[in-house]
Coordinates of C-alpha atoms in Angstrom, one line a residue:
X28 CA 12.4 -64.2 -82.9
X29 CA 13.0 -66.8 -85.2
X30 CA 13.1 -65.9 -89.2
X31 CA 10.6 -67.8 -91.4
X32 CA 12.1 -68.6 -95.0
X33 CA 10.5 -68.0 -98.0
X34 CA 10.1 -69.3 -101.4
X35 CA 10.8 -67.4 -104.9
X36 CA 12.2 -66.7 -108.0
X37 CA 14.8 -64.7 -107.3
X38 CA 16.3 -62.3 -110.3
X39 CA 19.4 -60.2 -109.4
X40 CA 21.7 -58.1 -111.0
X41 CA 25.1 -59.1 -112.0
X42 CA 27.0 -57.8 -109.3
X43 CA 24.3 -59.2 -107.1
X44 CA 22.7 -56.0 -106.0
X45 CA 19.0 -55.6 -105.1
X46 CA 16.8 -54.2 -108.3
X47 CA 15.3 -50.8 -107.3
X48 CA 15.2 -48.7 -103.8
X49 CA 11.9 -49.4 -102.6
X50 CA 11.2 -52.6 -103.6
X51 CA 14.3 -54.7 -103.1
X52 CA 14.7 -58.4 -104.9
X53 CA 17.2 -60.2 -102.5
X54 CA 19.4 -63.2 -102.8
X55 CA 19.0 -66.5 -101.6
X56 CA 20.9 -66.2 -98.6
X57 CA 19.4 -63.0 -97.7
X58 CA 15.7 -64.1 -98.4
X59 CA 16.0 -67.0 -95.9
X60 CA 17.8 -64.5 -92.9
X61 CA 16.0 -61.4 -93.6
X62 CA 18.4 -59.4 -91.0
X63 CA 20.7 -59.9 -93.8
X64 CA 18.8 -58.1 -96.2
X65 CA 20.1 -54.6 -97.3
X66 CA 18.1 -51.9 -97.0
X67 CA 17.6 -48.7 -99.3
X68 CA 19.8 -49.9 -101.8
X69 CA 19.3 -50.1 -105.2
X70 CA 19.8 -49.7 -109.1
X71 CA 22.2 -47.0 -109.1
X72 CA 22.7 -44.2 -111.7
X73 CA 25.1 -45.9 -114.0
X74 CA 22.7 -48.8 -114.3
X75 CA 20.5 -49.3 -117.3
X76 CA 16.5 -50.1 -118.0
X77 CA 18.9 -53.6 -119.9
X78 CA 19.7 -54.2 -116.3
X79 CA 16.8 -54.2 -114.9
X80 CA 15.2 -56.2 -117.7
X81 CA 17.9 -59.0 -117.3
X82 CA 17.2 -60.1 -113.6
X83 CA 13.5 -61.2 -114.8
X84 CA 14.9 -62.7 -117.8
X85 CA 14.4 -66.5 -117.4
X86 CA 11.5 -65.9 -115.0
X87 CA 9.2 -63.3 -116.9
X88 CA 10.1 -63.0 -120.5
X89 CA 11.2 -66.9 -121.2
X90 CA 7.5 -68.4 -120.1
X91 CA 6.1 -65.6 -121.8
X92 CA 7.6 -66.7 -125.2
X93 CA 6.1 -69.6 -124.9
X94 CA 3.0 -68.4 -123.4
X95 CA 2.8 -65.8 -126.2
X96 CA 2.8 -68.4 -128.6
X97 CA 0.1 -71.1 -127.0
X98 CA -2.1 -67.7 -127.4
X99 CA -1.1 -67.3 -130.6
X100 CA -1.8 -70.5 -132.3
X101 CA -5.6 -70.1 -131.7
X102 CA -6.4 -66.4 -131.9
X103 CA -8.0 -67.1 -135.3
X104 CA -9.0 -71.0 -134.9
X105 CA -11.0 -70.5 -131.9
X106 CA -14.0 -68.3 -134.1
X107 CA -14.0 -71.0 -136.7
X108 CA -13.7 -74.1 -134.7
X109 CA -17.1 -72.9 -133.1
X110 CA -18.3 -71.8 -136.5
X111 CA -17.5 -75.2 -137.8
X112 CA -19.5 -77.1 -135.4
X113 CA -22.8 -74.8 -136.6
X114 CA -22.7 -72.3 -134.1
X115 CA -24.8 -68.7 -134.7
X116 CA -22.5 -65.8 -134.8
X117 CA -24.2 -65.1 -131.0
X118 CA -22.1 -68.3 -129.8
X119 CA -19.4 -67.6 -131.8
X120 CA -18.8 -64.5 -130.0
X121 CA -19.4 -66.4 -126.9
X122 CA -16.8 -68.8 -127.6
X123 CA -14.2 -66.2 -128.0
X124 CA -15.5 -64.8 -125.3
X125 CA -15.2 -67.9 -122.9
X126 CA -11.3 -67.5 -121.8
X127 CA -12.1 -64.0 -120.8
X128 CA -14.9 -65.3 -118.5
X129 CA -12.6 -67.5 -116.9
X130 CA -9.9 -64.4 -116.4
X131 CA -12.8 -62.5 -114.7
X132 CA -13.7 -65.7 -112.3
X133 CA -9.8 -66.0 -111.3
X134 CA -8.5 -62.3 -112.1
X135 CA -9.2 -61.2 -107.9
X136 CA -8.8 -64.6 -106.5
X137 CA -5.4 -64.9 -108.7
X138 CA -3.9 -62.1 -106.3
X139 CA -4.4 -63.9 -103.6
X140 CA -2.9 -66.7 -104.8
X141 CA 0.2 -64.9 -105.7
X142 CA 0.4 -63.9 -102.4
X143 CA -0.2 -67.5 -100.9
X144 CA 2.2 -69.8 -103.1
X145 CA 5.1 -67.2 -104.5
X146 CA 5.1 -65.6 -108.3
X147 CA 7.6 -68.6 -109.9
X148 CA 5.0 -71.1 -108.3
X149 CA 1.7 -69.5 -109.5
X150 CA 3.0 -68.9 -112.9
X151 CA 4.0 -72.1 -113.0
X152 CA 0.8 -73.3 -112.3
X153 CA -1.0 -71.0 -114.5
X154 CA 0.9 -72.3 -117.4
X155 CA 0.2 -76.0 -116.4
X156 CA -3.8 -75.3 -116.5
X157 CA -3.2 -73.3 -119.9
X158 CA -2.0 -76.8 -121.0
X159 CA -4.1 -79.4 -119.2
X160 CA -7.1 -76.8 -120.9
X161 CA -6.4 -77.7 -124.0
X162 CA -6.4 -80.8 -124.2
X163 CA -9.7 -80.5 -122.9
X164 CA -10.9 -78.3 -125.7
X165 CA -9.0 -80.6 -128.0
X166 CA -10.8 -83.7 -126.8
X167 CA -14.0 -81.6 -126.8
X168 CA -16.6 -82.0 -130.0
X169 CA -19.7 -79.7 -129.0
X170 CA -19.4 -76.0 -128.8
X171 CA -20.2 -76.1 -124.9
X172 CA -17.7 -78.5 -123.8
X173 CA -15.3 -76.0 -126.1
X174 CA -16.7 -73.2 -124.2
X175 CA -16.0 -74.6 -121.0
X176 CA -12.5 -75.9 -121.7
X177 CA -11.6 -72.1 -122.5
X178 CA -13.4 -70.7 -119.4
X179 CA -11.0 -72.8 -117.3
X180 CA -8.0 -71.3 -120.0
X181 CA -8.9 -68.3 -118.8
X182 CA -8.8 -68.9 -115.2
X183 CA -4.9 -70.5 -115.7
X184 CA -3.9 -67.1 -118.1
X185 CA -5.4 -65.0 -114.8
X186 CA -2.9 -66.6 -112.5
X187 CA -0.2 -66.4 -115.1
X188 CA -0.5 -63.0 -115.9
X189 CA -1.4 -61.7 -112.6
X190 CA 1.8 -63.0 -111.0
X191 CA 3.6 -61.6 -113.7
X192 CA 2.6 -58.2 -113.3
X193 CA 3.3 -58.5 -109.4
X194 CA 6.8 -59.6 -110.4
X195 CA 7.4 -56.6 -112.8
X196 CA 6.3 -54.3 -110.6
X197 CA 8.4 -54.5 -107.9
X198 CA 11.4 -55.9 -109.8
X199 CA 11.7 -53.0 -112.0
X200 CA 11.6 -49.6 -111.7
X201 CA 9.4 -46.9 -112.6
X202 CA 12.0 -45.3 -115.0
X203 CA 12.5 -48.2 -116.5
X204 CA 9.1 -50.0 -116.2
X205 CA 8.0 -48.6 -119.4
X206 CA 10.7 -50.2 -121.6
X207 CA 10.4 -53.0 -119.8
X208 CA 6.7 -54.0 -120.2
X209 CA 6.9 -52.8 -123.9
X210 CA 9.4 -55.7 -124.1
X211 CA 7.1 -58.1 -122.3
X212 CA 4.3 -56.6 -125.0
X213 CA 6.9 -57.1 -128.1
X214 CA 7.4 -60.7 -127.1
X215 CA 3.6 -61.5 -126.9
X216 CA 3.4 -60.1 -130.3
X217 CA 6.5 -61.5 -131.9
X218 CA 5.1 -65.0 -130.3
X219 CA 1.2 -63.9 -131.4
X220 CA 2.7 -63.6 -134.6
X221 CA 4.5 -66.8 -135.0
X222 CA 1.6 -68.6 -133.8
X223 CA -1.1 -68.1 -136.7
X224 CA 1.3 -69.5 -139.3
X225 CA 2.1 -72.6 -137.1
X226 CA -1.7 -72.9 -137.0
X227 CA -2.1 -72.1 -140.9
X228 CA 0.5 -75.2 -141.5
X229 CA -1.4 -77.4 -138.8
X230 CA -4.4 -76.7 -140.4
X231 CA -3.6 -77.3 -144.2
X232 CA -2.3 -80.8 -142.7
X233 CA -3.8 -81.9 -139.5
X234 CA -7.0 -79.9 -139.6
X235 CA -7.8 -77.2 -137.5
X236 CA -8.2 -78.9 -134.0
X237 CA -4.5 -80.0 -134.3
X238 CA -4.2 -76.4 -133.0
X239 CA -5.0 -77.0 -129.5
X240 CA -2.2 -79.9 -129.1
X241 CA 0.2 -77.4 -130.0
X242 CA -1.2 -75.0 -127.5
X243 CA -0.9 -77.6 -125.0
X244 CA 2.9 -78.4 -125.9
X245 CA 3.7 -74.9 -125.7
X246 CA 2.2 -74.2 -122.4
X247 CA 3.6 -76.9 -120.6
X248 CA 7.2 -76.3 -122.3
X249 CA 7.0 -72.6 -120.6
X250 CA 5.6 -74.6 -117.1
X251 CA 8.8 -76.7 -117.3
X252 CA 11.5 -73.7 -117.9
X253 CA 9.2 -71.5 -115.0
X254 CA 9.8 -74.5 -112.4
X255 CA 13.3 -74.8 -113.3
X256 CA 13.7 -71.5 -111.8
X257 CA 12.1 -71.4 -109.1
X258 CA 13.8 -71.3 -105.7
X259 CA 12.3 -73.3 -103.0
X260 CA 12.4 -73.4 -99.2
X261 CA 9.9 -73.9 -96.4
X262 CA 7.4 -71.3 -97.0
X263 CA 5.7 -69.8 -99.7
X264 CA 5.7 -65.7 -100.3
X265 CA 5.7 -63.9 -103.8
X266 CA 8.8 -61.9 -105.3
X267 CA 7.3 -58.7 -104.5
X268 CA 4.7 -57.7 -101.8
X269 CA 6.2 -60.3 -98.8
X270 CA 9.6 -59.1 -99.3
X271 CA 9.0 -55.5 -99.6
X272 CA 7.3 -56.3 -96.3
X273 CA 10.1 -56.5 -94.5
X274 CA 12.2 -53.7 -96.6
X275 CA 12.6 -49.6 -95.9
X276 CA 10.0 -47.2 -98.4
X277 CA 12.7 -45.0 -98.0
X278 CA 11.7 -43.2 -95.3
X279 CA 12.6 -45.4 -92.5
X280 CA 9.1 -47.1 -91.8
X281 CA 8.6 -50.5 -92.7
X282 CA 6.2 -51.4 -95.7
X283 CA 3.1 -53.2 -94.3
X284 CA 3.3 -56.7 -93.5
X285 CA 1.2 -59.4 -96.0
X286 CA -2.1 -60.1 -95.1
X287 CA -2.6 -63.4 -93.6
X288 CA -3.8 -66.6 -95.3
X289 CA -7.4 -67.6 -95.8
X290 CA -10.3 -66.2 -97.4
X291 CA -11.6 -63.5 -94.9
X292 CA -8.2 -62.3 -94.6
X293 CA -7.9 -62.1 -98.7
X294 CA -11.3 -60.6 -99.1
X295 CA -10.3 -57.6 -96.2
X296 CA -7.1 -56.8 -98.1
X297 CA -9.3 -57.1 -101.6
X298 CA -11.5 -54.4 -100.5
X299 CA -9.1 -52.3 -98.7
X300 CA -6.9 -51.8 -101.8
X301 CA -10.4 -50.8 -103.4
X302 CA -10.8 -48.0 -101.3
X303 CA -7.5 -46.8 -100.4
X304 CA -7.5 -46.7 -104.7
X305 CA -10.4 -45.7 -105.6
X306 CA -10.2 -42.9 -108.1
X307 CA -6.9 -44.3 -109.9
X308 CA -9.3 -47.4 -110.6
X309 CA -12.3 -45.7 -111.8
X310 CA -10.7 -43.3 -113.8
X311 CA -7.8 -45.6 -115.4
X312 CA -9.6 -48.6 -115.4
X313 CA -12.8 -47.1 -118.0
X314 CA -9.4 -46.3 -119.9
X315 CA -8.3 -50.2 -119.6
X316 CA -12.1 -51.3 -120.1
X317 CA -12.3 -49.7 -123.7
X318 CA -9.0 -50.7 -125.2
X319 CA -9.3 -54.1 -124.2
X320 CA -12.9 -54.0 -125.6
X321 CA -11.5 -52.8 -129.2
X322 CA -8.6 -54.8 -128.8
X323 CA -10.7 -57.8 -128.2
X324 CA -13.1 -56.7 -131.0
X325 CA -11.0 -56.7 -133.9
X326 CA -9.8 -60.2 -133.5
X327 CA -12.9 -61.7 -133.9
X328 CA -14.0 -58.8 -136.4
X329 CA -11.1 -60.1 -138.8
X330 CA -12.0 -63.7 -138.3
X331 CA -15.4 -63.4 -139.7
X332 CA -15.0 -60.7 -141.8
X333 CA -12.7 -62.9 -143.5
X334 CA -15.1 -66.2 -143.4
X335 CA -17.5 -64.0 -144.7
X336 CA -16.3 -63.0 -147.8
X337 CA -15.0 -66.1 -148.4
X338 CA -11.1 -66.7 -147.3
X339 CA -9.8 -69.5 -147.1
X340 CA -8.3 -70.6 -143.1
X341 CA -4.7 -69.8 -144.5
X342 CA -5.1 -66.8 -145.7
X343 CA -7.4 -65.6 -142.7
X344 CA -4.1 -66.8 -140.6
X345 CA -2.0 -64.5 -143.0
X346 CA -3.6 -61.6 -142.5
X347 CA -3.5 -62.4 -139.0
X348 CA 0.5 -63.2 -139.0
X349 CA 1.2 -60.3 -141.2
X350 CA -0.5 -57.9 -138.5
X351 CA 1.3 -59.2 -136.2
X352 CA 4.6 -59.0 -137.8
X353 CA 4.3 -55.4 -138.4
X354 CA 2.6 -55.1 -134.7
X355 CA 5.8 -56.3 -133.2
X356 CA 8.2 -54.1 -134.7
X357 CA 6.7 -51.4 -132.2
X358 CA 7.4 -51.9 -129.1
X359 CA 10.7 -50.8 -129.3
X360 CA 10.2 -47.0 -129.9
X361 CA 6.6 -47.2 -127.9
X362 CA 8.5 -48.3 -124.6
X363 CA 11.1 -45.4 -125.0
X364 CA 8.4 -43.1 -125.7
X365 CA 6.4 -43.9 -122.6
X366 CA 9.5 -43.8 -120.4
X367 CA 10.8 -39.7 -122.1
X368 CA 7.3 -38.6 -122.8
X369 CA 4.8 -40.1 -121.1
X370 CA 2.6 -43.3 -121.4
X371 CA -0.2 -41.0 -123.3
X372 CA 2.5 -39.6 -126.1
X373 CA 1.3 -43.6 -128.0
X374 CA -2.2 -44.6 -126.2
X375 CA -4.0 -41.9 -127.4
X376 CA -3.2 -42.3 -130.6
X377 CA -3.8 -45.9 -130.3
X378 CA -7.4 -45.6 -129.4
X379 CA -7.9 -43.7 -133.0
X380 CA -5.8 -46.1 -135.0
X381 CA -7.8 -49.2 -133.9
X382 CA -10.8 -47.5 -134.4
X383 CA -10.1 -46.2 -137.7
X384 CA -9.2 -49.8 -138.4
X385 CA -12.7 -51.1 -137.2
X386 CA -14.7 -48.2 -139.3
X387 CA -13.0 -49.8 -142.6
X388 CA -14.5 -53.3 -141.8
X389 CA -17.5 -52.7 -144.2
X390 CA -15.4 -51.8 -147.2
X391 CA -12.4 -55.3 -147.0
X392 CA -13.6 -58.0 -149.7
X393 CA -10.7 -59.4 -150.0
X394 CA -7.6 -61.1 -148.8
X395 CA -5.7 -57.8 -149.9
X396 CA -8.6 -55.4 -148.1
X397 CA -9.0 -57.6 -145.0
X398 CA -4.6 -57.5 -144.9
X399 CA -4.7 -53.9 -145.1
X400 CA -7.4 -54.0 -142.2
X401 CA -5.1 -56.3 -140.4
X402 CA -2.1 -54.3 -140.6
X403 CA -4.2 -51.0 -139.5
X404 CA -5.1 -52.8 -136.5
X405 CA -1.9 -54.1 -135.7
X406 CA -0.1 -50.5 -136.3
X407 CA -2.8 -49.2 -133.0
X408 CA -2.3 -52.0 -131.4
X409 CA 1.6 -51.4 -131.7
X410 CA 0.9 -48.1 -130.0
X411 CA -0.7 -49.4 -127.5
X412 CA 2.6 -52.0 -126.6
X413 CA 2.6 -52.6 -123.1
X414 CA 0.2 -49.7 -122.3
X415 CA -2.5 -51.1 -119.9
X416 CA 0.3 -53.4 -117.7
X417 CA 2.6 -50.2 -117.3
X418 CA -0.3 -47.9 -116.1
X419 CA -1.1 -50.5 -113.9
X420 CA 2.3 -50.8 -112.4
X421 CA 2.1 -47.1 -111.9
X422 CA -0.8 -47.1 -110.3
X423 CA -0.5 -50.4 -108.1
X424 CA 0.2 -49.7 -104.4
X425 CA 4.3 -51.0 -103.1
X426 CA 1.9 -53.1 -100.8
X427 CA 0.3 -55.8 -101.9
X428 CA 0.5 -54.8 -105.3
X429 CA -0.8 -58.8 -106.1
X430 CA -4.4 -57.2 -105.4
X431 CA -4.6 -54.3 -107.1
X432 CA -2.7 -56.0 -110.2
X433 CA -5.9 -58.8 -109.5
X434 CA -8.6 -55.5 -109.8
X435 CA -7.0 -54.1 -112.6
X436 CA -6.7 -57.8 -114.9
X437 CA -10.5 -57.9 -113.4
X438 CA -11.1 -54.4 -115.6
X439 CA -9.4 -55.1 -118.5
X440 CA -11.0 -58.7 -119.2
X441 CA -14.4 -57.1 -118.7
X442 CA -13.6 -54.7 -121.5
X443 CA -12.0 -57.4 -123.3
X444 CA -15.3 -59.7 -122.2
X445 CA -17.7 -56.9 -123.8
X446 CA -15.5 -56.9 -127.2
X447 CA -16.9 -60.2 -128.4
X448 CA -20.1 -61.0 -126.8
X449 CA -21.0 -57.0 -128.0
X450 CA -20.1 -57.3 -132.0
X451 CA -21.9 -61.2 -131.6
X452 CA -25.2 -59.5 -130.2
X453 CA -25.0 -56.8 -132.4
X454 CA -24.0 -58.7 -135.3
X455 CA -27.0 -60.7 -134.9
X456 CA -29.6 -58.3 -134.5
X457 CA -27.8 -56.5 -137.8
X458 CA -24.9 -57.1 -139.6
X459 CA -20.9 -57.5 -138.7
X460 CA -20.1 -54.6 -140.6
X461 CA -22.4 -52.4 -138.2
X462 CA -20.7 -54.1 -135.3
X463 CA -17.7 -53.2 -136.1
X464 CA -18.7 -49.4 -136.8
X465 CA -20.2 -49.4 -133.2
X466 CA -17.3 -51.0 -131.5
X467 CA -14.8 -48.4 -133.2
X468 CA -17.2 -45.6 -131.7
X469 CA -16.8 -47.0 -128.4
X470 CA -13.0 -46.6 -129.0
X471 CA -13.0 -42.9 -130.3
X472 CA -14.8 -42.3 -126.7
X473 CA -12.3 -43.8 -124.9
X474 CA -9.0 -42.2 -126.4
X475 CA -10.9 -38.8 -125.7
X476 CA -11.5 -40.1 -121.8
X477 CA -8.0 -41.1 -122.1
X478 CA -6.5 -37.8 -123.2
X479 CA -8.9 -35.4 -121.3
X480 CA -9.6 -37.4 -117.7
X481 CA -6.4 -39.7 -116.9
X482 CA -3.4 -37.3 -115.2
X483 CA -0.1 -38.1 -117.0
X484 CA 1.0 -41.7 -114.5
X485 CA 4.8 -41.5 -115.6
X486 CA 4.9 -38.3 -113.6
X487 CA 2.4 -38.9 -110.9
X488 CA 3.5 -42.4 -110.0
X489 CA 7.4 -42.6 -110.9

């Protein structure tokens, strides 16, 4: 029977070795004559998490600089470009609420596409709409054009980060995977915090829709380093669920083969992970629901918290830089924490930190106040480093991991949906500082579901 070749980014080891036991990332060669393929070999003992972190190097953590940084550089603009054009605080929250919208239109569908065109391909492509989006919002002058422009953002970041959890998943190991995603989570933050103070100096000069140019030249230099990477033959597959397809579990028995193209086929698959994962969802995903909810939340909080007493753009950006800053200097010690103790030793503690930092809202009036807010934030945050991507690499199925990582982005940009468009309504039937109060009660629930309901998934899932 004749072998069909595939197309990926393919990340080895040095010494050319497959990257974990049960998932194994093959070479060129092998990936175009799978008979070649070894099977049940993997990272072996003397190997380090560094090791597995280098083989997704130029494919995972590169674009994610880059993508890390288009975010970044209109985090705070976004509230006050719709501000500026008159908007209510209802459609404020609704524009930063717009990319998230898109995420939950493309977060299923973006599985499938993993599935159909490979992970360097659909990440590239991701990163290409991120770009082409902006310049939409950029050309854009009323707050629904804006709003649009960000839904489709949000579709693009779905692909992008969808693929990229596929990738991690079955590149790295769960030993490691911890580590490894709190990298990933340090350079969104290190890039996040970059990107405020390139929009602060934008601003003071350009004006503040000079932002989304920026954005655009950032995502499409992360497009063009993505495609330089990728391998290409006749066929597409992804990195991870196609070629575990025709590798060992361990146990002999080969992994399930990928569904077939086309939408029936996609939607079958779709609700079969569903089922076959039903309890890990519903009980991790109200977990990934709430922190993406505060996360969200305290974005815009700080934004118009700051516009409301009366800051200044710059020093808004500050505060938002200088969280950042001390948010990035985290993920080191979280991601060795979650791989020795567990991935609750920080995310408990990082529901209570961000809510604490949304119950001091009402008393910041002024630039130190809403900095020491800021930093609050940013310090849960920090705990929180990688925290929803590693439980859903624990959790995600060997096969067809592209789906369930589509279910779980589907969760956590509903919670992070609800953040905005729930301090916006509540803001406007009361005040932001009441808001903010609620949203941090929402979090204080959440850490206790997190602590009490979720089973430890380093153990259970490693």
């Amino acid at each position: 029977m004749a072998q069909e070749a595939v197309t990926v980014a393919i990340p080895l080891l040095p010494n050319g070795s497959p990257t974990r036991h049960d998932d194994p990332v093959y070479s060129p060669e092998q990936v175009t004559s799978p008979s070649k393929a070894p099977g049940g070999h993997g990272l072996s003992d003397g190997q380090t998490w560094f090791d597995s972190v280098r083989v997704v190097g130029w494919t995972v953590y590169v674009p994610s600089v880059f993508f890390g940084l288009a975010d970044g550089v209109i985090i705070s603009a976004v509230p006050l470009l719709a501000r500026g054009m008159g908007s209510s605080d209802k459609v404020v929250g609704l524009t930063a609420a717009a990319s998230l919208i898109g995420k939950l239109i493309a977060d299923i569908p973006a599985g499938g596409l993993h599935e159909r065109w490979g992970g360097g391909v659909a990440m590239t492509m991701g990163l290409m709409g991120v770009c082409l989006s902006a310049l939409m919002a950029y050309l854009s002058r009323s707050p629904w054009l804006l709003i649009a422009a960000l839904i489709l953002t949000g579709c693009s970041e779905a692909i992008f980060s969808v693929s990229r959890g596929s990738v991690v998943r079955n590149a790295v190991p769960a030993q490691h995977r911890g580590r490894a995603v709190a990298l990933l989570g340090g350079i969104n933050r290190i890039s996040r915090a970059v990107g405020p103070i390139c929009s602060a100096w934008l601003t003071l000069y350009f004006g503040l829709w000079s932002t989304m140019l920026l954005r655009a030249g950032c995502a499409a230099t992360g497009a063009a380093i993505l495609h330089s990477q990728v391998v290409t033959e006749e066929h597409d597959s992804h990195l991870g669920s196609t070629l575990s397809a025709s590798a060992s579990h361990g146990d002999g028995k080969p992994a399930p083969a990928a569904p077939s193209s086309g939408c029936l086929a996609a939607a079958r698959s779709i609700l079969d992970t569903l089922e076959k994962n039903w309890t890990s969802i519903a009980t991790g995903g109200l977990v990934a629901f709430t922190l993406a909810l505060i996360r969200q939340a305290r974005n815009v909080v700080l934004s118009l918290k700051g516009d409301n007493v009366g800051l200044s753009i710059e020093n808004i950006g500050l505060a938002f830089s200088l969280g950042y800053a001390f948010d990035s200097l985290m993920f080191i010690p979280v991601g060795w924490a979650m791989d020795k103790y567990g991935r609750k030793t920080c995310g408990v503690p990082a529901f209570f930190v961000i809510s604490l930092g949304l119950l001091m809202i009402p008393a910041v009036s002024s630039v130190e106040g809403l900095v020491a807010a800021s930093v609050l934030l940013a310090f849960g945050n920090g705990l929180s480093s990688g925290l929803l991507m590693t439980i859903g690499t624990d959790l995600a199925p060997r096969a067809f991991a592209g789906q369930f990582i589509g279910v779980w982005h589907l969760i956590c940009d509903g919670g992070a949906l609800c953040g905005p468009v729930l301090l916006g309504l509540i803001s406007d039937a009361t005040t932001l500082d009441t808001s903010s109060m609620m949203c941090g009660a929402v979090g204080i629930a959440g850490g206790l579901w997190f602590l009490i309901c979720l089973p430890e998934t380093l153990r259970a899932h490693s």
